Structure formats: C-alpha cells, structure tokens
C-alpha cells in the first residue's frame, strides 16, 4: 500500500475556524488587553502549524514497517506504526520512534478508495 498525500485545505479551514471560535469566546470572557494577548498567541500557533513539515507519502514495507517522506525533506525514513486512531474526518498515526511526530491524515488528502483502505488498516492496529 502506498498513500501519496495531497495538501489538505480542510485542515487549514478547520484550524482557522477553531481559532476564530476561541477568539470570539475569549472576547466575551477576558478584558481587552488579555484578549489581544490571547489572539496574538493564537496567531503565532497557527503560523507554526502552517510551517510544520507536511507528510508527502506513506508506504507499506513489511509487517509493521512503513516508510515516510515529507515535502520539505529529501530523505525517506523507516518507522514502525504503534497505533492508528480514526476520528472520522482525519486519522492519526502514532509511531514507535520518539523522534518521529504523529501523522495526521485528513480525508481530503487522499482519494476515497485509499481513504477506505486506510480505515480498514486502522482496524488491524
């Protein structure tokens, strides 16, 4: 199995609307100065989210061994999947290596047939 991941527009919209909802909530609960501090922290965290390296491809090698490649990096790393959790609109993949971050795969990053394969793969882990 080889999953080539596209750029997710839904992930950016989802993060933006969560941040906007928090900004509205904070506006009602906090004084103006603290609200401005909270908004700036939300903006900084959104900027870090956008700068995070995006997973380009994940491919099955052998048993629990998988290969990962990122858009920003030229190297391919081998990892073992610890567990996969399905949240309906995205799937989180946890790896056994402490150096490798968790991977979040959104439904709009792959085709529908690959999304179904990934969901069935989740049942095995």
Coordinates of C-alpha atoms in Angstrom, one line a residue:
X1 CA 0.0 0.0 0.0
X2 CA 1.3 3.4 -1.0
X3 CA -0.5 6.6 0.1
X4 CA 0.5 9.8 -1.7
X5 CA -0.9 12.7 0.3
X6 CA -2.0 16.0 -1.2
X7 CA -2.1 19.3 0.6
X8 CA -5.2 19.5 2.9
X9 CA -7.3 22.6 2.5
X10 CA -9.8 21.3 5.1
X11 CA -7.1 21.1 7.8
X12 CA -6.3 24.8 7.4
X13 CA -10.0 25.8 7.4
X14 CA -10.7 23.6 10.4
X15 CA -7.8 25.1 12.4
X16 CA -8.8 28.6 11.3
X17 CA -12.4 28.2 12.5
X18 CA -11.4 26.7 15.8
X19 CA -9.1 29.6 16.3
X20 CA -11.9 32.1 15.3
X21 CA -14.3 30.4 17.7
X22 CA -11.7 30.6 20.5
X23 CA -11.2 34.3 19.7
X24 CA -14.9 35.0 20.0
X25 CA -15.1 33.1 23.3
X26 CA -12.1 34.8 24.7
X27 CA -13.5 38.2 23.7
X28 CA -16.6 37.5 25.8
X29 CA -14.6 36.2 28.8
X30 CA -11.5 38.3 29.0
X31 CA -10.6 42.0 29.3
X32 CA -9.4 43.7 26.1
X33 CA -5.7 43.5 26.9
X34 CA -5.7 39.8 27.7
X35 CA -7.9 39.2 24.7
X36 CA -5.2 40.8 22.5
X37 CA -2.5 38.7 24.1
X38 CA -4.6 35.5 23.5
X39 CA -5.3 36.5 19.9
X40 CA -1.6 37.0 19.2
X41 CA -0.8 33.6 20.8
X42 CA -3.5 32.0 18.6
X43 CA -2.0 33.7 15.5
X44 CA 1.6 32.5 16.4
X45 CA 0.4 28.9 17.0
X46 CA -1.5 29.0 13.6
X47 CA 1.7 30.2 11.9
X48 CA 3.7 27.3 13.5
X49 CA 1.0 24.9 12.3
X50 CA 1.5 26.2 8.7
X51 CA 5.3 25.9 9.0
X52 CA 5.2 22.3 10.2
X53 CA 6.6 19.8 7.7
X54 CA 3.8 18.1 5.8
X55 CA 3.8 14.3 5.2
X56 CA 4.0 13.7 1.4
X57 CA 3.9 9.9 1.2
X58 CA 3.5 6.9 3.5
X59 CA 4.2 3.4 2.1
X60 CA 3.9 -0.1 3.5
X61 CA 7.1 -2.1 3.5
X62 CA 6.8 -5.2 5.7
X63 CA 4.6 -6.2 8.7
X64 CA 4.6 -3.0 10.9
X65 CA 7.4 -1.3 9.0
X66 CA 6.5 1.7 6.9
X67 CA 8.4 4.4 5.1
X68 CA 7.7 8.1 5.4
X69 CA 8.6 11.1 3.2
X70 CA 7.9 14.7 3.8
X71 CA 7.5 17.6 1.4
X72 CA 10.3 19.7 2.9
X73 CA 12.8 16.8 3.3
X74 CA 14.5 14.7 0.7
X75 CA 15.3 11.7 2.9
X76 CA 12.9 8.8 3.5
X77 CA 12.7 7.4 7.0
X78 CA 11.6 3.9 8.1
X79 CA 9.2 3.8 11.0
X80 CA 7.0 1.3 12.8
X81 CA 3.4 2.1 13.5
X82 CA 2.3 1.9 17.1
X83 CA -1.4 2.6 16.6
X84 CA -3.9 4.3 14.2
X85 CA -6.9 6.1 15.5
X86 CA -9.8 7.1 13.3
X87 CA -11.6 10.4 14.1
X88 CA -14.0 10.2 11.0
X89 CA -12.6 13.3 9.2
X90 CA -9.0 12.6 10.0
X91 CA -6.8 9.7 11.0
X92 CA -3.9 10.0 13.5
X93 CA -1.0 7.6 13.1
X94 CA 1.3 7.1 16.1
X95 CA 4.8 5.8 15.5
X96 CA 7.1 3.8 17.9
X97 CA 10.0 6.2 17.3
X98 CA 10.2 9.1 19.7
X99 CA 11.9 11.3 17.0
X100 CA 9.0 10.9 14.5
X101 CA 6.0 13.1 15.2
X102 CA 2.5 11.7 14.9
X103 CA 1.0 12.0 11.4
X104 CA -2.5 13.4 10.8
X105 CA -4.1 12.4 7.6
X106 CA -7.2 14.3 6.6
X107 CA -10.0 12.9 4.4
X108 CA -9.3 15.3 1.6
X109 CA -5.6 14.4 1.2
X110 CA -6.2 11.0 -0.5
X111 CA -8.8 9.5 -2.8
X112 CA -11.9 7.9 -1.4
X113 CA -10.7 4.4 -2.2
X114 CA -7.4 5.0 -0.4
X115 CA -9.3 6.6 2.5
X116 CA -11.4 3.4 2.8
X117 CA -8.2 1.3 2.7
X118 CA -6.7 3.4 5.4
X119 CA -9.8 3.0 7.6
X120 CA -9.7 -0.8 7.2
X121 CA -6.0 -0.7 8.0
X122 CA -6.9 1.1 11.3
X123 CA -8.9 -1.9 12.4
X124 CA -5.7 -4.0 12.3
X125 CA -3.7 -1.7 14.6

